[in-house]
Coordinates of C-alpha atoms in Angstrom, one line a residue:
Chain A
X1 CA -6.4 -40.2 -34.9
X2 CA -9.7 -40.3 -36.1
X3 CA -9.7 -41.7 -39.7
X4 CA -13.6 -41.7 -40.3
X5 CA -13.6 -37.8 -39.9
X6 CA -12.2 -34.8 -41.5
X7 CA -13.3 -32.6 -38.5
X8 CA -12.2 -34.4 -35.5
X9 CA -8.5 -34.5 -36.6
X10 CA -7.7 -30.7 -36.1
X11 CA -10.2 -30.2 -32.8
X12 CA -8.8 -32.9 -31.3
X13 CA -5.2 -31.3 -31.8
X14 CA -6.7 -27.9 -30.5
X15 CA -7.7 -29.2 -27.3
X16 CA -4.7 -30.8 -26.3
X17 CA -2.6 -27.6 -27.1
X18 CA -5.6 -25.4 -25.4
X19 CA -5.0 -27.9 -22.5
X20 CA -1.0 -27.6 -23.2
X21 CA -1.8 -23.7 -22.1
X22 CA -3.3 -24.9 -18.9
X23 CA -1.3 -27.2 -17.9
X24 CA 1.8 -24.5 -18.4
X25 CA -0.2 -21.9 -16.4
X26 CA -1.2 -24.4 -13.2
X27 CA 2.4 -25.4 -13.2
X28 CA 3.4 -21.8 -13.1
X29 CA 0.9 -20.9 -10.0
X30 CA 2.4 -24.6 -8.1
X31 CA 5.6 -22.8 -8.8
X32 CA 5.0 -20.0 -6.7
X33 CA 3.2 -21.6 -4.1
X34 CA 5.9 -23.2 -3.4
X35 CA 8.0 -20.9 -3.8
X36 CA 10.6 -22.3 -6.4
X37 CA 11.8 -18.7 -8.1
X38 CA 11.5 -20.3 -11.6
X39 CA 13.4 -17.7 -13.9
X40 CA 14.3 -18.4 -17.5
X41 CA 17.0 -21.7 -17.2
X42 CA 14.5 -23.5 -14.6
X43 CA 11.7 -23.0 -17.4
X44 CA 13.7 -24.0 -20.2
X45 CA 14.9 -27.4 -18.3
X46 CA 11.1 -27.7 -16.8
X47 CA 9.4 -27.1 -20.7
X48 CA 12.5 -29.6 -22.3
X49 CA 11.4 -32.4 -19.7
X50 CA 7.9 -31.5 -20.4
X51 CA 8.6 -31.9 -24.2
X52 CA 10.7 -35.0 -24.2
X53 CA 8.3 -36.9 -22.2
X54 CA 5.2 -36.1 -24.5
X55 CA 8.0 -36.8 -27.5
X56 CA 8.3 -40.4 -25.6
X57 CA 4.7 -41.3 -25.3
X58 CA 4.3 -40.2 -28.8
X59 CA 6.8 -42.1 -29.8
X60 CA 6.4 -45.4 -28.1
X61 CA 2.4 -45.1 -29.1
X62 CA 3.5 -44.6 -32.6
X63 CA 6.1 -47.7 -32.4
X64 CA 2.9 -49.7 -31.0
X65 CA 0.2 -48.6 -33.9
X66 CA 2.9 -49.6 -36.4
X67 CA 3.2 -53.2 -34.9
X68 CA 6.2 -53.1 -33.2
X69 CA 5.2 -53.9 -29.9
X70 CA 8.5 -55.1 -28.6
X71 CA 10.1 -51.9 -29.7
X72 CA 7.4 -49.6 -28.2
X73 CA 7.4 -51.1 -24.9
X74 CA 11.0 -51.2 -24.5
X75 CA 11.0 -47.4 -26.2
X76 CA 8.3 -46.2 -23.5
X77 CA 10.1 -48.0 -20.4
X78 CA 13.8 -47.2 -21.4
X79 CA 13.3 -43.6 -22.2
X80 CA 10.1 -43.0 -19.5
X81 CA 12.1 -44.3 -17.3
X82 CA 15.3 -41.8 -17.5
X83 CA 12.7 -39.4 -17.9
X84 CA 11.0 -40.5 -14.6
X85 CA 14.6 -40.0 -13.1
X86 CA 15.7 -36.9 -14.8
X87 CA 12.1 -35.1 -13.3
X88 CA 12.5 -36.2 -10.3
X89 CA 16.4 -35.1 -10.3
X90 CA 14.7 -32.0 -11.6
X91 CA 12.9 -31.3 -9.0
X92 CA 15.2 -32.4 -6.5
X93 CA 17.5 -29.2 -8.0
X94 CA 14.7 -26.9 -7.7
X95 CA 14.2 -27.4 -4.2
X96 CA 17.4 -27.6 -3.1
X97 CA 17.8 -24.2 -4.9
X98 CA 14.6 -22.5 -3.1
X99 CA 15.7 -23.9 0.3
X100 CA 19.1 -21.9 -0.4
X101 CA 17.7 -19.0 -1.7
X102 CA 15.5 -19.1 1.5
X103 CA 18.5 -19.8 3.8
X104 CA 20.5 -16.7 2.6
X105 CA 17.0 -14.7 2.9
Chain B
X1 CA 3.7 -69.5 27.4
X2 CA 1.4 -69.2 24.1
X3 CA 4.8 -66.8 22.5
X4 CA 7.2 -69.8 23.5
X5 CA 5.3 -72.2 21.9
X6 CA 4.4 -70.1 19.0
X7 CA 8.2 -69.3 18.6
X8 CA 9.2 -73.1 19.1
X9 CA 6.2 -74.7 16.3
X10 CA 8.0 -71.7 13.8
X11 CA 11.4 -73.2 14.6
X12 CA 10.2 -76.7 13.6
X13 CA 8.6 -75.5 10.8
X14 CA 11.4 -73.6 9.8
X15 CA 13.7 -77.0 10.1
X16 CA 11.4 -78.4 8.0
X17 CA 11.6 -76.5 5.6
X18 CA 15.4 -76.0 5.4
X19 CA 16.0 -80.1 5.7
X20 CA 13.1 -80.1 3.1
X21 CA 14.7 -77.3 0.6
X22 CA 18.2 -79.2 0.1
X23 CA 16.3 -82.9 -0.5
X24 CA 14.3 -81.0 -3.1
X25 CA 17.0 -79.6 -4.9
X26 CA 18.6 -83.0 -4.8
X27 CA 15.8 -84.9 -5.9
X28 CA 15.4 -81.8 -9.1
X29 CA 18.6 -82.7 -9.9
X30 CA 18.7 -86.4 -9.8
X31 CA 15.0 -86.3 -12.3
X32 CA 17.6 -83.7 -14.4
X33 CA 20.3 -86.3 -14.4
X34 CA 17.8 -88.9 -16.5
X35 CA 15.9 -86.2 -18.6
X36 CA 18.9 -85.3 -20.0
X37 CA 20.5 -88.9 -20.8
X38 CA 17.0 -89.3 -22.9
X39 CA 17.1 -86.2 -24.5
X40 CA 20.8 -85.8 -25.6
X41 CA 20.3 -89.3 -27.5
X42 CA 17.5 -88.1 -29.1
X43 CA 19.0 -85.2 -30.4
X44 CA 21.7 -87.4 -31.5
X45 CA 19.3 -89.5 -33.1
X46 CA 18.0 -86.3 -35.3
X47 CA 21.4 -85.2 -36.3
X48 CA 21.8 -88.7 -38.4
X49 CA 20.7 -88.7 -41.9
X50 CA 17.4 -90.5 -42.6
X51 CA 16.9 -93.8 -42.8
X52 CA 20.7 -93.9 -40.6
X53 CA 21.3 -96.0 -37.2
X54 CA 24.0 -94.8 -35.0
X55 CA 26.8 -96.4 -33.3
X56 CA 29.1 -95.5 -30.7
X57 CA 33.0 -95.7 -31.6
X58 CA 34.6 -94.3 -28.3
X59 CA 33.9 -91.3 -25.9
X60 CA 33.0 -88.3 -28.1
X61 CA 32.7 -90.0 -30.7
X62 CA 30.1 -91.8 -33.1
X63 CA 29.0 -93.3 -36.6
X64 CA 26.5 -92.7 -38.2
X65 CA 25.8 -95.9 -41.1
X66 CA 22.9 -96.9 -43.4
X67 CA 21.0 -100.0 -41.9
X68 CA 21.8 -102.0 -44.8
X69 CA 25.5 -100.9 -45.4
X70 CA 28.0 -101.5 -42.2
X71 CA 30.6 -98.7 -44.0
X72 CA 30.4 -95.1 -41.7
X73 CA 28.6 -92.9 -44.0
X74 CA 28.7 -89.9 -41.6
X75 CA 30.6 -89.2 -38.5
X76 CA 29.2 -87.6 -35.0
X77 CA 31.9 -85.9 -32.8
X78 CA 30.8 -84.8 -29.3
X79 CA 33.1 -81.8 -27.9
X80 CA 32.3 -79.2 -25.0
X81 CA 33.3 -75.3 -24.7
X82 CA 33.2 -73.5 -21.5
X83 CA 30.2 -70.5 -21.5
X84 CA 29.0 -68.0 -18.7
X85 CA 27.6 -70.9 -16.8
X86 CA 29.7 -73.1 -17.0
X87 CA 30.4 -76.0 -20.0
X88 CA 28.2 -75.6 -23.0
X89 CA 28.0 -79.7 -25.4
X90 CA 28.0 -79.5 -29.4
X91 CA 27.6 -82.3 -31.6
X92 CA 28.8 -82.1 -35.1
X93 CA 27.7 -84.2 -38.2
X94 CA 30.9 -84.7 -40.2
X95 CA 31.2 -86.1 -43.6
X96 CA 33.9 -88.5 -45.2
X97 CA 35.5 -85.6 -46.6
X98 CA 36.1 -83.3 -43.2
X99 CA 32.8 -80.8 -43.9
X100 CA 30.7 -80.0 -41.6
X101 CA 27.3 -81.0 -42.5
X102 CA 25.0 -80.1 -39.3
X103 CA 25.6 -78.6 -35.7
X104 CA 23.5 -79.1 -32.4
X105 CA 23.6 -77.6 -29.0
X106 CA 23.3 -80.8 -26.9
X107 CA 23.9 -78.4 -23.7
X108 CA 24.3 -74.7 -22.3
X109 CA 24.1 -73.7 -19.2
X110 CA 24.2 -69.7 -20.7
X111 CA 21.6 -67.2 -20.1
X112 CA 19.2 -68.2 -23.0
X113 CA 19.0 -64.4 -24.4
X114 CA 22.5 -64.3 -24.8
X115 CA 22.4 -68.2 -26.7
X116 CA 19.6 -66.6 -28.9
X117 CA 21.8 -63.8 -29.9
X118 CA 24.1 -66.3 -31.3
X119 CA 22.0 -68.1 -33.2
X120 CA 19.7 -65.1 -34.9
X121 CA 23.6 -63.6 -35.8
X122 CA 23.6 -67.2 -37.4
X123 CA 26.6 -68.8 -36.1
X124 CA 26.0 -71.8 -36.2
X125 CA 25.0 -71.5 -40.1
X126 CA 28.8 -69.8 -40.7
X127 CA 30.1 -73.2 -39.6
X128 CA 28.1 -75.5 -42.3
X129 CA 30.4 -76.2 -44.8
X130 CA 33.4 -75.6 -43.0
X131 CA 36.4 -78.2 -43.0
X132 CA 37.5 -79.7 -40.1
X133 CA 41.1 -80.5 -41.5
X134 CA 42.0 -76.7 -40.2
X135 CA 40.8 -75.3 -37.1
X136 CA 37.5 -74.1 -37.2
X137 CA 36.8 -69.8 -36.4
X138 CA 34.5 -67.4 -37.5
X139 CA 33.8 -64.2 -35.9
X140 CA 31.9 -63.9 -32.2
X141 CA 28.7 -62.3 -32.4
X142 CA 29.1 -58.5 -30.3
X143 CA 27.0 -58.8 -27.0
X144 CA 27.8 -62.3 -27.3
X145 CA 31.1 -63.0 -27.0
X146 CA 31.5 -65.6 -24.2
X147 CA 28.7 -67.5 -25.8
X148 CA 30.2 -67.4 -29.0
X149 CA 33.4 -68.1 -28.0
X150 CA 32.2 -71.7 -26.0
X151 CA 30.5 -72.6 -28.9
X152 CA 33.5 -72.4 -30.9
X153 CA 36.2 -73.8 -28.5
X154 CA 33.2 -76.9 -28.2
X155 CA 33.1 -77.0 -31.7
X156 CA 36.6 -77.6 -32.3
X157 CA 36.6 -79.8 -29.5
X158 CA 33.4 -81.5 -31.1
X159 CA 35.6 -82.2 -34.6
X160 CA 39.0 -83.5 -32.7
X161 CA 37.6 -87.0 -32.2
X162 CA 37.0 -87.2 -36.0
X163 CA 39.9 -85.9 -36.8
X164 CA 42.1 -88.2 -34.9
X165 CA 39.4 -90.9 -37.0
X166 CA 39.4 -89.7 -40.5
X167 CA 43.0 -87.5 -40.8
X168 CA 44.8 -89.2 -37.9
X169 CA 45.7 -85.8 -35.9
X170 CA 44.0 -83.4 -33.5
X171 CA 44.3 -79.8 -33.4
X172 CA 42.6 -78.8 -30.1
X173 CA 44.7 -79.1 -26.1
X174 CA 42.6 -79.4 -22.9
X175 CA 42.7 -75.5 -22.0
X176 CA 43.2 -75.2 -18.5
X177 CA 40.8 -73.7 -16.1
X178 CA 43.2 -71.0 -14.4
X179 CA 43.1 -69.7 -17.6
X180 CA 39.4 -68.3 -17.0
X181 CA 40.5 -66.4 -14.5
X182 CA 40.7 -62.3 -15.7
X183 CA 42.1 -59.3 -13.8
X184 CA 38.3 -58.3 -12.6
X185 CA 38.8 -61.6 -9.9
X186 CA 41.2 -60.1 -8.3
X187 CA 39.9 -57.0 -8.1
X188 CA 36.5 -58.5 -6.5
X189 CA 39.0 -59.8 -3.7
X190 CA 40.3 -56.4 -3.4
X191 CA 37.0 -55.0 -3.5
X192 CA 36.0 -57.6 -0.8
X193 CA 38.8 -56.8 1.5
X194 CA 38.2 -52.7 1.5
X195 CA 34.3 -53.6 2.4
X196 CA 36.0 -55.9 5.5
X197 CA 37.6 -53.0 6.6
X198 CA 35.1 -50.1 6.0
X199 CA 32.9 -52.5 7.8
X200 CA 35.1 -52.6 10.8
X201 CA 36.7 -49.1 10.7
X202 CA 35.4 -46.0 12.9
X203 CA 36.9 -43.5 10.8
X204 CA 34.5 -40.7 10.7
X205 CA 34.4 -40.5 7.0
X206 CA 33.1 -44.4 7.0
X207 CA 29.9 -43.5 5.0
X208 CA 31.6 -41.7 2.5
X209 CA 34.2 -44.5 2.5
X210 CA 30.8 -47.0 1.7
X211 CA 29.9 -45.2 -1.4
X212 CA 32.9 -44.6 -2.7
X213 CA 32.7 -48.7 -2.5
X214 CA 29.2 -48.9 -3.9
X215 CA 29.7 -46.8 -6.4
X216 CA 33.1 -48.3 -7.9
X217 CA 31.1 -51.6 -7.8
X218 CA 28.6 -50.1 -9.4
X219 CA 30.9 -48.8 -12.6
X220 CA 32.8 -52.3 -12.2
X221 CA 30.9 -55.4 -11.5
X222 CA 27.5 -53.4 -12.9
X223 CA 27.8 -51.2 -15.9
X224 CA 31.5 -52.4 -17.3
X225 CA 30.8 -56.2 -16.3
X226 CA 27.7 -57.3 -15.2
X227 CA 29.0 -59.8 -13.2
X228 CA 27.2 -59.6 -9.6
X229 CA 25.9 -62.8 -8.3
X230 CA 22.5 -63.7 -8.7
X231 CA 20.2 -67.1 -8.1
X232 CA 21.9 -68.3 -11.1
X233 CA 25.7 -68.2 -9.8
X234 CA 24.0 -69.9 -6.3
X235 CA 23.0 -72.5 -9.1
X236 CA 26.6 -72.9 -10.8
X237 CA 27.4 -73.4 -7.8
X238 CA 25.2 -76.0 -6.4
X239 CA 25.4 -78.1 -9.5
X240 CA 29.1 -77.9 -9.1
X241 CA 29.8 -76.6 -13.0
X242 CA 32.3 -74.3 -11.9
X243 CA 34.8 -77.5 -11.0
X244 CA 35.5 -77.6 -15.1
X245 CA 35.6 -74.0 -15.8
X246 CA 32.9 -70.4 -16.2
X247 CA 33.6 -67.9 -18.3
X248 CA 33.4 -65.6 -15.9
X249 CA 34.3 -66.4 -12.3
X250 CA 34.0 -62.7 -10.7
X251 CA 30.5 -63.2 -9.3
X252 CA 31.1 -67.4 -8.2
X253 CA 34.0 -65.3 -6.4
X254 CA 31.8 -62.8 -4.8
X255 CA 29.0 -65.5 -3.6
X256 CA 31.4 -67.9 -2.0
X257 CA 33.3 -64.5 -0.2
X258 CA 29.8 -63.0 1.0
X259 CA 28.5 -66.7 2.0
X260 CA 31.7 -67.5 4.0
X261 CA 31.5 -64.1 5.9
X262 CA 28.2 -64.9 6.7
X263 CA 28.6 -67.7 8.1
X264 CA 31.8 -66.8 9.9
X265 CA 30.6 -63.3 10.9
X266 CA 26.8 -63.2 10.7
X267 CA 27.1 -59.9 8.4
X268 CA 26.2 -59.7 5.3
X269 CA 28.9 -57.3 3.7
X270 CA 27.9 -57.6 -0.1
X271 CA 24.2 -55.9 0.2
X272 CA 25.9 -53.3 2.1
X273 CA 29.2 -52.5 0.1
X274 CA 29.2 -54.1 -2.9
X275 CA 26.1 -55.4 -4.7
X276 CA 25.6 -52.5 -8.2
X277 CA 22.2 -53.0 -7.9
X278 CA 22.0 -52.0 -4.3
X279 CA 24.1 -49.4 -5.4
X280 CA 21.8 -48.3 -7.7
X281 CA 19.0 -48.1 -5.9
X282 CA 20.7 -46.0 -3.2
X283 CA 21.6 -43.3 -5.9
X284 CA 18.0 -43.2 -6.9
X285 CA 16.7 -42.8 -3.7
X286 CA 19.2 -40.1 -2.9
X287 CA 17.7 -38.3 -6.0
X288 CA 14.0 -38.7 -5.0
X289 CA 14.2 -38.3 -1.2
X290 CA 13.4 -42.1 -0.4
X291 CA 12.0 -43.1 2.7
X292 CA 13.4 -46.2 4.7
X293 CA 10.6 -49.0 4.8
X294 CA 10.3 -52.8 6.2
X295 CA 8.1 -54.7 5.3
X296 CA 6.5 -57.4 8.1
X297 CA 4.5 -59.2 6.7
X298 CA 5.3 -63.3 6.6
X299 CA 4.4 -63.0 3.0
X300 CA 8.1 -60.9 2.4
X301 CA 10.0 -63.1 4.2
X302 CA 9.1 -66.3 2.5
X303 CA 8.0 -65.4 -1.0
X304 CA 11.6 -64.5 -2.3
X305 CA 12.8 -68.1 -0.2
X306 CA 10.1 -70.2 -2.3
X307 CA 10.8 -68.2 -5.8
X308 CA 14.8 -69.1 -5.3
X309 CA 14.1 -72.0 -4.0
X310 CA 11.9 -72.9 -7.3
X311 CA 14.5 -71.2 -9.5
X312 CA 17.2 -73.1 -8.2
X313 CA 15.3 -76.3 -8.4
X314 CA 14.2 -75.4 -12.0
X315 CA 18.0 -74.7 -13.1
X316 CA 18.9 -78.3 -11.5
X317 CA 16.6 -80.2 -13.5
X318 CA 17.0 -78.4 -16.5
X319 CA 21.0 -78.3 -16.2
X320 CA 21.1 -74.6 -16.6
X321 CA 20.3 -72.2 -13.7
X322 CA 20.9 -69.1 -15.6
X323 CA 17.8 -69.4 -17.9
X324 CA 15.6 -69.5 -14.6
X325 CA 17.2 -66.5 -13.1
X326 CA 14.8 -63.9 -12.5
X327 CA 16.5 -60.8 -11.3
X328 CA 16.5 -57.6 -13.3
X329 CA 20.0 -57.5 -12.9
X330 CA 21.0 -58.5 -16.6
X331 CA 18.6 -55.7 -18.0
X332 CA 19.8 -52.8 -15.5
X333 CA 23.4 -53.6 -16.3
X334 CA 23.5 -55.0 -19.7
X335 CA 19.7 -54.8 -21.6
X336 CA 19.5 -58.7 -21.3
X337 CA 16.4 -60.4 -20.6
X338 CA 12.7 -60.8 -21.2
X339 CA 10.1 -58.6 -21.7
X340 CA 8.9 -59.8 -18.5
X341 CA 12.1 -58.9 -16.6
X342 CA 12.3 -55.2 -18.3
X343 CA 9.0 -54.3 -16.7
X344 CA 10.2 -55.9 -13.4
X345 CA 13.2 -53.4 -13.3
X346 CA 11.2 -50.5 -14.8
X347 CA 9.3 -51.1 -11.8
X348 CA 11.6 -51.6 -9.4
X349 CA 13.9 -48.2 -10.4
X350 CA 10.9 -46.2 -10.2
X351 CA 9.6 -47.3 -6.7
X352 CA 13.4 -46.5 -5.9
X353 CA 12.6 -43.2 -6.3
X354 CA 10.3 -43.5 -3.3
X355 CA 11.5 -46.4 -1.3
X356 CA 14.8 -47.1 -0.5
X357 CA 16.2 -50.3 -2.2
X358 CA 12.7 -51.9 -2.4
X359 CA 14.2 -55.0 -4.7
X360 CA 16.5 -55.8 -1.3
X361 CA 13.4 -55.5 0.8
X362 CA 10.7 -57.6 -1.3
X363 CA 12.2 -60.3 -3.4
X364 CA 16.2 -60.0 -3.7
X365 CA 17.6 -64.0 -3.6
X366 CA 20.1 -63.2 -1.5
X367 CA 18.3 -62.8 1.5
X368 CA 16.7 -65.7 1.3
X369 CA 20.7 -67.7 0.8
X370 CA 21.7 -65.4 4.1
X371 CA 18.3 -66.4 5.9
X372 CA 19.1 -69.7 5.1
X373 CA 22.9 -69.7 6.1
X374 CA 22.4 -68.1 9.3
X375 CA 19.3 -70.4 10.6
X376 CA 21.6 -73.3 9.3
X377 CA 24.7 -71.9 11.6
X378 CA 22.6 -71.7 14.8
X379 CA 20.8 -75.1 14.0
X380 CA 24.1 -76.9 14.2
X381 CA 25.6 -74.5 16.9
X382 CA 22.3 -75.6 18.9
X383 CA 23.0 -79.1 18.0
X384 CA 26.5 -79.2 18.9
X385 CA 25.5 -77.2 22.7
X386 CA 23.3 -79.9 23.4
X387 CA 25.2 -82.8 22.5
X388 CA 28.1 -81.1 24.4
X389 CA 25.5 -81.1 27.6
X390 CA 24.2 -84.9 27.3
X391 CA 27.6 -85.4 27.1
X392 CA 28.6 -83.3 30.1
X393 CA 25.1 -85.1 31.6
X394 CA 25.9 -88.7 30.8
X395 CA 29.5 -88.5 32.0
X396 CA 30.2 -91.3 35.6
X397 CA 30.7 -90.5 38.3
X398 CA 33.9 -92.3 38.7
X399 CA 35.3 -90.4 35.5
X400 CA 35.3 -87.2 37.6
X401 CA 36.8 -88.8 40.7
X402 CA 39.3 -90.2 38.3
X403 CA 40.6 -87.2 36.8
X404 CA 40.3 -86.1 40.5
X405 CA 42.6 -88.2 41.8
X406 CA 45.1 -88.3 38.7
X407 CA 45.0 -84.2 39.3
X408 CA 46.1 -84.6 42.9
X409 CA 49.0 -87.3 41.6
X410 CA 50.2 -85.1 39.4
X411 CA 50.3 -82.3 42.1
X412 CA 51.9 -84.7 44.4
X413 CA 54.6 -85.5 41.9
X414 CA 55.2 -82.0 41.0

């Protein structure tokens, strides 16, 4: 990431799982704002989407530094784009899911 | 009075425009018709040795001979196969001896990604060398196949002139074009039929009946296929290469089928029942809640009529409409096309998500052929009223009082 440093490397790393934290805990408080009853399945499909999309951009970005710009491009829209579907099928499942929960309620 | 005469200076513009549309595309294809008499004898020119003139024997076939030696010192044979698009021209260098020495495309009218796969899995290099005394096959290339298969049918049909010159027999028969025809044809009548009905029917269960529709078009004519009609099958058919064989007649089928309901019934029933990419985009925006939206503006209406109407006038000059297609069609269904196209459909699915079919709403081609075809069928039904009025208008007198009279004869008689 940063070659001309020996320090920036690992801080840079640290931040973006520090921020990993965050980002896990504000989608946890969205989650029960609206109301969406996450228990253990809903985080494990919500954390796997999470995963394989920041897999994808790591992927396509490293396809791209190597030089293979056809292959990245096609990698990042191929793959971002069933990923794109599969979150919005995602959260299409947990609505539908709190709206029935409410229903019986 | 402003909104009539607003309403009748947009009808004379639209005229225009149609009457305007069909002499462009003639006069693209008249300039295509002499750029590719020059350009087919200079690639003939190339495929000659050095220092070699050549000479003309008899159709299909050439000579190739030193200028100061008369004796043939190579041989040129002219054959054609028939691709996707339509017929696909190769010209093969022969020797004395029967080998194969060099191969040109003079022609395709294929999608070009599909002709590039076939030469990077180096075809054409498998047939240097080969002898034209047997018939000539190597392998197609996968993702390929029709391609490969035209260039191989136009090779051998490429070598039978020279063979009939150099061994005295040929090895190739005229194939007929009934033989294109595959099992998914009849199924797109089929197909076409059920959306007739379903568009007709009142059965409470007629939107389910739809997707079942869309969705079985969507497995068969998208995903297994790919065959759904697009600016380049309107092209096929304009340019009339269809009349000696496609390698795939399901979406020619489809257009002609959708076009002649049209103009019969005003309806479109392909966008609704059939089209896989419609289909699609329906699924997607079941999954992300799309919302219905039109869009007004002028700018929608005729910025997908001047693209097809470019890309049509493109594929007529250049003899091959499918190169100039620009739907993402070929890369939703089968990963074929440009870079440029890929980011086209990557767009397109994900505003799916949000919008309900927004390629049928912004720059789908075949709104701008049913625009075209239903302006064209009230033109001429206009027309026809008002020559049926001056008619009615310029009629005697004495014709009336004629059939009159011969009316109260014949009630006399009776």
């Amino acid at each position: 990431m940063f070659p001309q440093s020996t320090v920036l490397d690992p801080l840079f790393w640290m931040l973006l799982g520090a921020i990993q934290v965050l980002l896990f805990a504000g989608v946890n408080q969205w989650a029960k704002e609206h109301q969406l009853g996450m228990n253990w399945w809903k985080w494990a499909l919500a954390g796997g989407w999470w995963f394989s999309f920041v897999l994808t951009i790591a992927g396509a970005f490293t396809l791209l530094g190597e030089n293979e710009g056809n292959a990245g491009w096609y990698f990042l829209g191929f793959a971002g784009t069933l990923l794109v579907i599969a979150g919005a099928g995602l959260l299409k499942v947990l609505l539908v899911l709190r709206d029935k929960s409410q229903q019986l309620a | 009075m402003k909104k009539k005469q607003r309403k009748q200076s947009k009808q004379r513009f639209e005229k225009l425009a149609s009457v305007g549309s069909i002499l462009l595309l003639i006069l693209a294809w008249y300039l295509g018709g002499l750029r590719i008499a020059d350009s087919q004898n200079g690639l003939l020119n190339d495929l000659l040795a050095d220092g070699n003139s050549l000479q003309a024997i008899s159709a299909g076939l050439y000579q190739g001979h030193s200028k100061s030696d008369t004796q043939a010192s190579e041989w040129i044979g002219i054959g054609s196969g028939i691709g996707y698009g339509g017929p696909m021209e190769v010209a093969l260098t022969v020797s004395h001896q029967g080998e194969i020495k060099r191969v040109a495309v003079l022609s395709s009218k294929d999608t070009s990604s599909y002709l590039e796969k076939v030469v990077q899995g180096k075809l054409l290099d498998k047939l240097l060398g080969q002898n034209i005394k047997t018939s000539i096959y190597v392998d197609a290339i996968s993702g390929a196949t029709l391609s490969s298969n035209a260039l191989l049918q136009a090779t051998n049909a490429a070598a039978d002139p020279v063979r009939k010159q150099l061994f005295g027999f040929t090895l190739t028969e005229p194939a007929s074009v009934i033989l294109n025809f595959r099992w998914l044809d009849i199924v797109a009548l089929l197909m076409f039929a059920l959306a007739v009905w379903v568009s007709k029917t009142r059965h409470p269960k007629k939107s389910a009946f739809n997707w079942a529709l869309l969705l079985t078009s969507m497995g068969l004519f998208g995903f297994y296929s790919a065959s759904l009609f697009s600016s380049s099958t309107m092209g096929i058919f304009a340019s009339g290469a269809w009349i000696s064989g496609l390698g795939n007649y399901t979406p020619l089928i489809l257009l002609l089928l959708s076009a002649g309901y049209i103009i019969a019934y005003n309806k479109n029933i392909y966008c609704q029942s059939l089209c896989p990419f419609g289909a699609a985009q329906e699924c997607l925006a079941k999954i992300g809640n799309a919302k219905a939206t039109t869009f007004k503006h002028d700018f929608f209406i005729w910025f997908p009529r001047v693209i097809l109407l470019a890309a049509l006038c493109f594929g007529g000059y250049f003899r091959n409409p499918a190169s100039f297609s620009y739907e993402p069609f070929g890369i939703m269904f089968g990963m074929v096309g440009s870079l440029y196209l890929f980011v086209l459909t990557v767009l397109v699915v994900i505003t799916s998500l949000l919008i309900r079919r927004p390629w049928c709403r912004s720059l789908c081609p075949i709104n701008a052929m049913t625009d075209f075809l239903k302006f064209n069928k009230n033109w001429a039904k206009q027309i026809s009223k008002q020559r049926q009025k001056s008619r009615s208008e310029r009629a005697p007198e004495g014709t009336i009082i004629a059939t009159q009279a011969s009316a109260t004869n014949r009630s006399e008689a009776l």
